[in-house]
Structure formats: C-alpha cells, structure tokens
CSV table of C-alpha atoms in Angstrom, one decimal:
chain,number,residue,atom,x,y,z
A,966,UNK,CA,0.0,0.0,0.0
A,967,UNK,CA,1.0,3.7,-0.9
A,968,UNK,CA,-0.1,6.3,1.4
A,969,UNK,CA,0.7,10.0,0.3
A,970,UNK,CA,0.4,12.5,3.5
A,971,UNK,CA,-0.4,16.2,2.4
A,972,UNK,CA,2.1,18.8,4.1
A,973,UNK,CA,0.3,22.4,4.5
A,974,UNK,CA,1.3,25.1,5.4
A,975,UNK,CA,0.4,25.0,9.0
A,976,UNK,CA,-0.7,21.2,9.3
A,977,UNK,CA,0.8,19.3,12.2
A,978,UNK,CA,-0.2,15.8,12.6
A,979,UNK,CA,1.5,15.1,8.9
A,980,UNK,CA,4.6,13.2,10.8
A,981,UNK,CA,1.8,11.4,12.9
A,982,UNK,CA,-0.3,10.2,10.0
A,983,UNK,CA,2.6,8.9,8.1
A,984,UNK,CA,3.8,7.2,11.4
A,985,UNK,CA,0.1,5.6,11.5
A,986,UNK,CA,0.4,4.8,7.8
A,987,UNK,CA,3.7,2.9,8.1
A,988,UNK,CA,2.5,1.0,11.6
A,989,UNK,CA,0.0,-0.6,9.3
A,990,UNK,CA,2.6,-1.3,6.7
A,991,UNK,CA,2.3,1.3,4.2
A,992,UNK,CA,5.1,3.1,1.9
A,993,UNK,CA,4.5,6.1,2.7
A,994,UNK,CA,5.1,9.2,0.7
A,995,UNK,CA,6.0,13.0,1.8
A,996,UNK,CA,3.3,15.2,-0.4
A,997,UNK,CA,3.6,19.3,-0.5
A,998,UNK,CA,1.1,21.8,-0.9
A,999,UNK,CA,2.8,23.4,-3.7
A,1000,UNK,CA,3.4,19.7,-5.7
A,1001,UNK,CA,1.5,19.5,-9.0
A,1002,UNK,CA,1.9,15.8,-9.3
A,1003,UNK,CA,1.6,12.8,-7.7
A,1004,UNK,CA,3.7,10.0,-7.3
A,1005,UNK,CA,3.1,6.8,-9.3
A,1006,UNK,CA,1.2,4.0,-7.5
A,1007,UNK,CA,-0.3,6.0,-4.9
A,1008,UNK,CA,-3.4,4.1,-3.0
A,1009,UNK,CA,-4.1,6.5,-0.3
A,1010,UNK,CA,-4.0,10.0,0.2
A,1011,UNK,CA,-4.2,11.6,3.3
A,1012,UNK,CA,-4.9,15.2,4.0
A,1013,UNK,CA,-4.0,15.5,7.9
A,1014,UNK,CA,-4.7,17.1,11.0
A,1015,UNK,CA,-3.3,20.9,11.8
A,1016,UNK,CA,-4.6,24.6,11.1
A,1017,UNK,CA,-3.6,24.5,7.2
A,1018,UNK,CA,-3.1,28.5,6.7
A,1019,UNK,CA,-3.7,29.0,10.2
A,1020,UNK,CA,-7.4,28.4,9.5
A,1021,UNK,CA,-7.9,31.9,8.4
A,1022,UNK,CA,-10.9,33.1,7.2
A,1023,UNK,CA,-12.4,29.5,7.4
A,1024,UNK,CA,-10.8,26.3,8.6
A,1025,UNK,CA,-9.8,24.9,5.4
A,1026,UNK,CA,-11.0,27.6,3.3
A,1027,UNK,CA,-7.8,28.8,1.3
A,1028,UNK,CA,-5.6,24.5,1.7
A,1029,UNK,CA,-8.6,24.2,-0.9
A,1030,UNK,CA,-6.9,26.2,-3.6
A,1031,UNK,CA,-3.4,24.9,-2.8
A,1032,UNK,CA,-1.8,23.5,-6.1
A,1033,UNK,CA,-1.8,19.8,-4.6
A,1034,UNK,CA,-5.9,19.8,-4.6
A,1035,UNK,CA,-6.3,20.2,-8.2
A,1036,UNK,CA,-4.5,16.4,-7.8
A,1037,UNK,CA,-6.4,15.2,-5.1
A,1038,UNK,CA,-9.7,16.3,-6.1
A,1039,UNK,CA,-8.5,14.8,-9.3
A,1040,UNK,CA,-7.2,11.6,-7.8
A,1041,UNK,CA,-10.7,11.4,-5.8
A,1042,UNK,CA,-12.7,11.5,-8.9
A,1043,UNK,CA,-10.8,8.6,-9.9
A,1044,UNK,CA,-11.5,6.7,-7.6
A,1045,UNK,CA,-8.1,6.7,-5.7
A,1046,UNK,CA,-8.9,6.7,-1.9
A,1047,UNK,CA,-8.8,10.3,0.1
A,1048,UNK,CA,-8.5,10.4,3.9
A,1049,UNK,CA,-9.3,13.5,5.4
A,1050,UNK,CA,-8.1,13.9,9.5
A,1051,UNK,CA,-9.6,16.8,11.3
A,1052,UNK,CA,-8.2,20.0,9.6
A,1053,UNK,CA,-8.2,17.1,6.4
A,1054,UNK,CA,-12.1,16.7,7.0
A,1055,UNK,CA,-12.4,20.4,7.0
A,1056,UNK,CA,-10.5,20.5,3.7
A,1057,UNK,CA,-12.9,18.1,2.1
A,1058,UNK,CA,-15.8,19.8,2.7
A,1059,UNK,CA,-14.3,23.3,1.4
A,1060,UNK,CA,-13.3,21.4,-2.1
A,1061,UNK,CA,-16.5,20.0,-2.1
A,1062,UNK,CA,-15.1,16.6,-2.1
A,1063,UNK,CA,-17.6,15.6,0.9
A,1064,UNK,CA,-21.0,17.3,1.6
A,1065,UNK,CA,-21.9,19.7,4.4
A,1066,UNK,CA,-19.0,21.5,6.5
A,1067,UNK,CA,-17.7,22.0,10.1
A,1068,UNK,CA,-18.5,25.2,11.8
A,1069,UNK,CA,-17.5,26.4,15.7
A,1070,UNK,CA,-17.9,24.0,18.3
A,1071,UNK,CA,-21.0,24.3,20.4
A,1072,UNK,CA,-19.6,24.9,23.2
A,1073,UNK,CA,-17.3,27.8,21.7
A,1074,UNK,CA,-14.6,26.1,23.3
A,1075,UNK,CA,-11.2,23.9,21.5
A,1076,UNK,CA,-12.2,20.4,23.0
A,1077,UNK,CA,-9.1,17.9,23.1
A,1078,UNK,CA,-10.0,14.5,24.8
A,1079,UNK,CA,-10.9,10.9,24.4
A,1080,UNK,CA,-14.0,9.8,22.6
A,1081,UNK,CA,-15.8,7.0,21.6
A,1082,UNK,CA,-16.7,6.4,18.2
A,1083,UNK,CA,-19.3,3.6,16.9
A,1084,UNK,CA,-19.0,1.9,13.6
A,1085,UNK,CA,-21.5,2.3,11.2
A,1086,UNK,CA,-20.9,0.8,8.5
A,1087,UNK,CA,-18.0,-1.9,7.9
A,1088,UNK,CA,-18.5,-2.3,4.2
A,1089,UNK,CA,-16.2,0.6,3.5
A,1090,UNK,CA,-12.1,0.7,2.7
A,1091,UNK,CA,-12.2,2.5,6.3
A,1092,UNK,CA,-13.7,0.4,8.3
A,1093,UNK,CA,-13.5,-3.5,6.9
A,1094,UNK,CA,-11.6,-4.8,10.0
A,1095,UNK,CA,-14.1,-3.4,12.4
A,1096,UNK,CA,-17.4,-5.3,13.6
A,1097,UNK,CA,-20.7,-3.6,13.0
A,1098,UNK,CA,-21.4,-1.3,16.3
A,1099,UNK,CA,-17.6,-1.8,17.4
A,1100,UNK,CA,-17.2,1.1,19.6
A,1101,UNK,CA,-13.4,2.5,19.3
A,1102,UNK,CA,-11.8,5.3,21.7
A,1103,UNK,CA,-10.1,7.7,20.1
A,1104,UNK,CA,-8.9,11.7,20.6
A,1105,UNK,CA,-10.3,15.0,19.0
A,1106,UNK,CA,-8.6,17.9,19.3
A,1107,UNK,CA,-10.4,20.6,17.3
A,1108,UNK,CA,-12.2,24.0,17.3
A,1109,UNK,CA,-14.3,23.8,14.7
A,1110,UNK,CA,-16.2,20.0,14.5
A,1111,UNK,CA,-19.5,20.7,14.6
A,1112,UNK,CA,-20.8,18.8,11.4
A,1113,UNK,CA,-23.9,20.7,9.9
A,1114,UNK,CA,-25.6,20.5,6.7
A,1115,UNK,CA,-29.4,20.7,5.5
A,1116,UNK,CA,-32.2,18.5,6.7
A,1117,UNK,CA,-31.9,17.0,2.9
A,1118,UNK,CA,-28.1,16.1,2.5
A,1119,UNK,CA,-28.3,14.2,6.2
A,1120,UNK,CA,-31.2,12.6,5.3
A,1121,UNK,CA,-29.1,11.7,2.2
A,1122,UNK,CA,-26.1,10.5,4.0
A,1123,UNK,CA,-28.4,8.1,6.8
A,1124,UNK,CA,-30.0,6.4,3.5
A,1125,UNK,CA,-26.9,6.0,2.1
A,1126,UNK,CA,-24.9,4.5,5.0
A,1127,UNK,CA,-22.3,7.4,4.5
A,1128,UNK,CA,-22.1,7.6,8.3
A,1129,UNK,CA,-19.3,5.5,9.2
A,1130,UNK,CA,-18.5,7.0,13.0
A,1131,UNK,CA,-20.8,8.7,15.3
A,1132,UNK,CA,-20.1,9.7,18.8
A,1133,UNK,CA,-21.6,7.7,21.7
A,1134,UNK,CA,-20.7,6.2,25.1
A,1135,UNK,CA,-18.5,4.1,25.7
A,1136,UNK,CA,-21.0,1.1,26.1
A,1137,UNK,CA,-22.0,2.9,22.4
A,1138,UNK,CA,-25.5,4.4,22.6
A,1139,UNK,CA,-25.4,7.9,21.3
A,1140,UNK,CA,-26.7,10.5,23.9
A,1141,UNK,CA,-26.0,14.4,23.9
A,1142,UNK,CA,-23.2,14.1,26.9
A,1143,UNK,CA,-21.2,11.8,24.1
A,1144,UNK,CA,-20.7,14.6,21.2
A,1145,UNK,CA,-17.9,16.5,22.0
A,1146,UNK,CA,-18.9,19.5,19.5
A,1147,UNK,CA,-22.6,19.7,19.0
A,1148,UNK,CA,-22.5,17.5,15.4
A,1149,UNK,CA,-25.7,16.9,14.3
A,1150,UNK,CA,-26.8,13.3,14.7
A,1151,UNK,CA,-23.6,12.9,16.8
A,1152,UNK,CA,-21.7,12.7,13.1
A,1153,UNK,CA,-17.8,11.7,13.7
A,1154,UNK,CA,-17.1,10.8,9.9
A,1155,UNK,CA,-18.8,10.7,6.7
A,1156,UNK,CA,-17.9,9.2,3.2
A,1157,UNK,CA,-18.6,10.2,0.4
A,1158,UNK,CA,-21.8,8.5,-2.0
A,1159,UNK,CA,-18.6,6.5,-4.0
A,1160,UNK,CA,-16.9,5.4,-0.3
A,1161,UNK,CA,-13.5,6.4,-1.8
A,1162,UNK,CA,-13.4,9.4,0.3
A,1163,UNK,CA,-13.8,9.7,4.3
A,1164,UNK,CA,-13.8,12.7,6.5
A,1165,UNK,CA,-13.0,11.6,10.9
A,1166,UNK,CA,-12.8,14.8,12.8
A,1167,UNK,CA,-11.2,12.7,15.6
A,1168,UNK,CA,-7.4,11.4,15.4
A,1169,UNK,CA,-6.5,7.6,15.0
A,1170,UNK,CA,-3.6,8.5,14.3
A,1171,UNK,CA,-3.0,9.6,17.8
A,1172,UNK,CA,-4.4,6.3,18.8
A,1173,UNK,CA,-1.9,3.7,17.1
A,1174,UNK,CA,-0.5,2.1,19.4
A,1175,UNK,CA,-1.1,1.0,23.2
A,1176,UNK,CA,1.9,3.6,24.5
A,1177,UNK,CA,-0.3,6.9,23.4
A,1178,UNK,CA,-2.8,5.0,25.3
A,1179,UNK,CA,-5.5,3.4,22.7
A,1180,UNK,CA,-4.5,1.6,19.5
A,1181,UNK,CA,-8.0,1.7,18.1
A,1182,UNK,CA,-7.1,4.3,15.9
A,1183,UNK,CA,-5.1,1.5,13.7
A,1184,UNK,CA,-8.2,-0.2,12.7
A,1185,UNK,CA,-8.8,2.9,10.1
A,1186,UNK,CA,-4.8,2.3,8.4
A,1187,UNK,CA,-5.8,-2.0,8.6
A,1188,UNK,CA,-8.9,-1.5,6.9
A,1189,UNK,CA,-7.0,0.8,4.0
A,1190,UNK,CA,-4.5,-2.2,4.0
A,1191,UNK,CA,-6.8,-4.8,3.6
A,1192,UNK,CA,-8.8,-3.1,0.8
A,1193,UNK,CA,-5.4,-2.4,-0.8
A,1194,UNK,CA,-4.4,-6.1,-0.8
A,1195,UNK,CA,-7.5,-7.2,-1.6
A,1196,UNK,CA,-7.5,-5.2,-4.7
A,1197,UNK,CA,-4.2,-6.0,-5.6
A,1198,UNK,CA,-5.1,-9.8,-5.1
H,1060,UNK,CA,-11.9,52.4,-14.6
H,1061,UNK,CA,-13.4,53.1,-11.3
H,1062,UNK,CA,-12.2,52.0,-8.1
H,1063,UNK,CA,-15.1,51.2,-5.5
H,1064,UNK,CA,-14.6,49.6,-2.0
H,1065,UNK,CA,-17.0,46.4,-1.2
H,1066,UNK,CA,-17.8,46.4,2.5
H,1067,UNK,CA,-19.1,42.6,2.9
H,1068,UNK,CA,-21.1,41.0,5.6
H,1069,UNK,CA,-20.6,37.5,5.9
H,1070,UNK,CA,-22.9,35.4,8.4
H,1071,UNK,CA,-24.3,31.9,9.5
H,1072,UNK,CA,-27.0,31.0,7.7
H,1073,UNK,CA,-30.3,31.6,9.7
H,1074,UNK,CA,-31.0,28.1,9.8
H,1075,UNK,CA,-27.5,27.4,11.6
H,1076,UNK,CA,-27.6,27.6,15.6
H,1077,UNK,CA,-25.3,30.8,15.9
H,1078,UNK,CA,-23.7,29.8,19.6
H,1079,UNK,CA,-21.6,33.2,19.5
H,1080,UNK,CA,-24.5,34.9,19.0
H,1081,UNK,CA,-26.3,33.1,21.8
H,1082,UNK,CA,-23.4,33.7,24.1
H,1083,UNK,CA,-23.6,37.0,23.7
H,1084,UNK,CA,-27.2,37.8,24.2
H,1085,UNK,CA,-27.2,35.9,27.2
H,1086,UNK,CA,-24.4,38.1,28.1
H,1087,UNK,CA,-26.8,41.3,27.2
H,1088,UNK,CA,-29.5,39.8,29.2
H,1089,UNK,CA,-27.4,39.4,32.1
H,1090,UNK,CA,-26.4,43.4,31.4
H,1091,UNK,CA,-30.0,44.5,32.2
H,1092,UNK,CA,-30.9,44.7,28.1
H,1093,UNK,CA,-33.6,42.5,27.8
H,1094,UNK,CA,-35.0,44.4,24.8
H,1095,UNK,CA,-32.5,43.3,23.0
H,1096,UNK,CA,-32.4,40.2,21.2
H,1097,UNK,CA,-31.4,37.9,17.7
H,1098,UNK,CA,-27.8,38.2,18.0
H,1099,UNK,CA,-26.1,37.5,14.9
H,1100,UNK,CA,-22.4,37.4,14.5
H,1101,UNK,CA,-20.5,37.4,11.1
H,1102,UNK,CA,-17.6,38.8,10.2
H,1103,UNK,CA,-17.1,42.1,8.3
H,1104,UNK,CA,-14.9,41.9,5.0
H,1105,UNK,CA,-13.3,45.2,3.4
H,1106,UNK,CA,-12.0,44.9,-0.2
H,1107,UNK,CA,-11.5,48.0,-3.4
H,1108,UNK,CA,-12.6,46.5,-6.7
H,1109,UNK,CA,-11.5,47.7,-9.8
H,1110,UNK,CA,-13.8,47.9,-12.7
H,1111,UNK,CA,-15.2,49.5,-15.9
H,1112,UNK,CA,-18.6,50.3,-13.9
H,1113,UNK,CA,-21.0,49.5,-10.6
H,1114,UNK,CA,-22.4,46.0,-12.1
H,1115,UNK,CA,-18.7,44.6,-13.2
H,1116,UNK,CA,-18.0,45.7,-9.7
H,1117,UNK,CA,-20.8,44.3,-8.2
H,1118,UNK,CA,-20.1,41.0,-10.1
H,1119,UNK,CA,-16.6,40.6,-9.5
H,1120,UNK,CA,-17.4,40.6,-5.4
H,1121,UNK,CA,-20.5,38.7,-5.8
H,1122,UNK,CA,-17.6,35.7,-7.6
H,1123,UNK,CA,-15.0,36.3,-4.5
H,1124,UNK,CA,-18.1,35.9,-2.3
H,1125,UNK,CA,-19.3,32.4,-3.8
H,1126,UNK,CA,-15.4,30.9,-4.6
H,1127,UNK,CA,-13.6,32.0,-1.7
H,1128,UNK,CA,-15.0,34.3,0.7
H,1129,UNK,CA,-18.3,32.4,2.1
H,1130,UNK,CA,-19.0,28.9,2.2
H,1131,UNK,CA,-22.6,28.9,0.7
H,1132,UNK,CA,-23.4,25.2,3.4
H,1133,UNK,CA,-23.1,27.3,6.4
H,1134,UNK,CA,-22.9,31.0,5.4
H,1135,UNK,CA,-24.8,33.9,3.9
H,1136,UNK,CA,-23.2,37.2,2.8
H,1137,UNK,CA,-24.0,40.7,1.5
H,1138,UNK,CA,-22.5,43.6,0.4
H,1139,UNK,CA,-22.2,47.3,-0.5
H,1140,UNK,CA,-19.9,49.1,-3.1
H,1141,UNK,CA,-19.0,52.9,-3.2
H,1142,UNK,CA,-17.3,54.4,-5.8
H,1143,UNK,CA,-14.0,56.0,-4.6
H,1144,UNK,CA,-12.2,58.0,-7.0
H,1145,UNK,CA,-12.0,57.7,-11.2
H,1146,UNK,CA,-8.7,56.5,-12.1
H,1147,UNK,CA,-7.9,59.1,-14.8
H,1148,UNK,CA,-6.0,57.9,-18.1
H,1149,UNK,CA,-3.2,60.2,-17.4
C-alpha cells in the first residue's frame, strides 16, 4: 500500500499520520502543498490534521486552492482513496469533495479528549476490519467540528450509509453528553456516495499504538490495508 | 476604470444555531438589556474592486463571495460598493 500524507502550510499531525500509515505497513510518501503531481502507484492520500493557513478566514477555506488539490480532487474523482483527518475533513468539505461542513464547536470552546466512536458501517475501505457497532476510543482535538448540513443532505447521508462514526458512550449508545462538539446526529465521519473518500474529525492516528494510550485508531490504516491487498489480489 | 470599495457582511445562515450569537445575548441579558435580542455574529470583509462600472464591480465581489469568501453550506453574505475615485488615463 502507498499512502501520500499532504504537508500544509500549518498542518501538524503530517509526521503522525505517516507514522500511522507505516505502523499498518504502508510506503509512505511526503506530499507538499505546492506539488503538482503525484507519485506513481499511490493508493491513499491523506490530507491531515493541523490549522492548514492558520485556519484563516475558514478552517480549510484557502488549503482548498493549494496546487496539490487540483491532484487530489483529481485523484478522488478517480476513484483513488482520500482520507481527510480533522483540519483534512475540513478541507474536504471546502473542495466540495464531501457534503456539508464544520463550523465552531457548540460549546465555543477547543475540545481535546478521548472519545468513543461507533461503527457504522463496515463495508467501506475504512472500516473492513471493524465489527458492525464496534465502539473504538479515540482523541479529538479541534475547534471547529460541529458537522452541519441541510435536513436533505443528512437525510441523504443516513439512507446512504455514509455515516461511518458517530459519537456515543463508551458502552456505544449515542446521547448528547457523548458529542464532544454539537455535530448533528452525533456525526464523527462521513464518506462520500462512491466510499473512496472519508472525512473523521477525531485522530487515529493519535491512537496507534497502546503507549499513546488506545491503538484503536489503527483499525482505520488495517482497513485501508486490507482493501489495498485485496484489490491487488 | 473606477475604483469602488466592497464592504461585505458574511454570516451563519439563519437556519444554523449561531452559539456566539447566543453567548452574547445571554451576556446582554445578564447586562439589564432584555430588549434586545437575535444576535447575529458574522464577520465584516473590506475589499477595493476595480472595474469599468457598478455592475462589473458588483459582479466581480458577488464571484469572490461564492469561490472564496463564504462557504454557501453554512454562510450567507451581503454587500455594499462605493465608488472612490476615477482612475484618470493620465
């Protein structure tokens, strides 16, 4: 598996996704903002964590129009697989990639703690190591995770099963004390109609291995492995 | 040309729970203004816009608005243009 990890301007978990990436086995590949091609044989992209232009005028508003994005958006279309972390999931949405967007916590406040994360749906190339209703703990760490969009496109995405994670207890039953930002229907991550591309505001990549505390975050890179191989099979 | 400056008003759409804007008129309330009410907050955008006349202008701000400037899921925006000075072919 080739996993390419987006550097912008201002992203900081880059170094942490790549570490994820190679945990699970993965070649990994440096990307920049400014590149205007990709490498050969790429599998995964991942557009990471961070405050991409220090999230100015909108979190993800101007890593949109970075050269790299004409590839990725390109690559998307394709079919290749896009994995957008946190200020990545933000980015998605502002390209249009994914539906809806991220707007100011409810609370007002940066949030940065553990959470727990159900799986809802496992026939994805995110999540086909995880059991339906698996509950997984993992961090967020962002300002901005409120998922909104209209009454339709939620409607759209619950038909669809494009909700992969939603936040709930840890014994995995959704309440209003479990979502950390005020998401409607407790949204973690979405994909998008095709399943090629995946928005997670929460961090599995700073949940990889028992030492940071939780490796549940690894089941997201094994499930990109396994879909690779399978493929490749 | 003419030079104009935009003066652009970017906020959440009305259907979006506005929590600053909550915050705040709570914080009114609390002040002894409870006449006051709807608190919307947005953010205030300044630009000068160079053009052969008002509607170039006017279009030219309206396309910043819709690529860049807003985000049409979660925002709503308007605007106002005043001509500054002609730009004289000198």
């Amino acid at each position: 598996m080739n996993v390419g990890v987006v550097t912008f301007p201002g992203s900081n978990c880059d170094a942490d996704a790549r570490y994820g990436a190679s945990l699970a086995g993965a070649t990994v590949h440096a990307l920049w903002h400014k590149d205007t091609s990709l490498p050969p044989g790429l599998d995964v992209i991942i557009l990471p964590g961070g405050f991409s232009y220090g999230d100015y005028l909108r979190t993800g508003a101007i890593a949109r129009f970075s050269p790299i994005m004409h590839e990725v958006i390109g690559f998307a279309n394709g079919g290749g697989l896009v994995f957008g972390i946190c200020n990545g999931f933000q980015i998605l949405c502002e390209s249009g990639l994914l539906p809806g967007a991220l707007i100011r916590n409810r609370n007002l406040s940066f949030v940065c703690k553990d959470v727990h994360l159900r799986v809802e749906n496992t026939d994805t190339p995110f999540s086909n190591v995880c059991s339906q209703g698996q509950v997984l703990r993992i961090p967020v760490a962002h300002g901005e995770g409120r998922y909104t969009a209209s009454d339709d496109v939620i409607k759209g995405l619950e038909d669809n099963g494009q909700v992969l994670f939603r936040y709930v207890t840890a014994d995995g039953v959704p309440t209003d004390e479990s979502n950390p930002n005020g998401s409607l229907a407790n949204i973690a991550g979405i994909t998008n109609a095709t399943r090629n591309v995946m928005g997670l505001m929460p961090h599995p990549e700073r949940a990889c291995e028992p030492l940071l505390g939780s490796a549940d975050g690894m089941a997201v890179f094994q499930s990109l492995l396994r879909h690779c191989n399978a493929n490749v099979a | 040309m003419k030079t104009y400056t935009a003066n652009i008003t970017v906020t959440l759409r009305r259907a979006i729970l506005d929590v600053q804007g909550k915050a705040v008129e709570h914080a009114l309330h609390s002040l002894h203004m409870p006449s006051l009410g709807n608190v919307r907050i947005g953010k205030h955008i300044e630009l000068t816009v160079t053009a052969v006349d008002h509607d170039s202008a006017s279009a030219a701000v309206r396309e910043a608005c819709d690529k860049l400037l807003t985000n049409p899921v979660m925002e709503d925006y308007q605007f106002t243009l005043h001509e500054l000075a002609a730009v004289g072919a000198e």
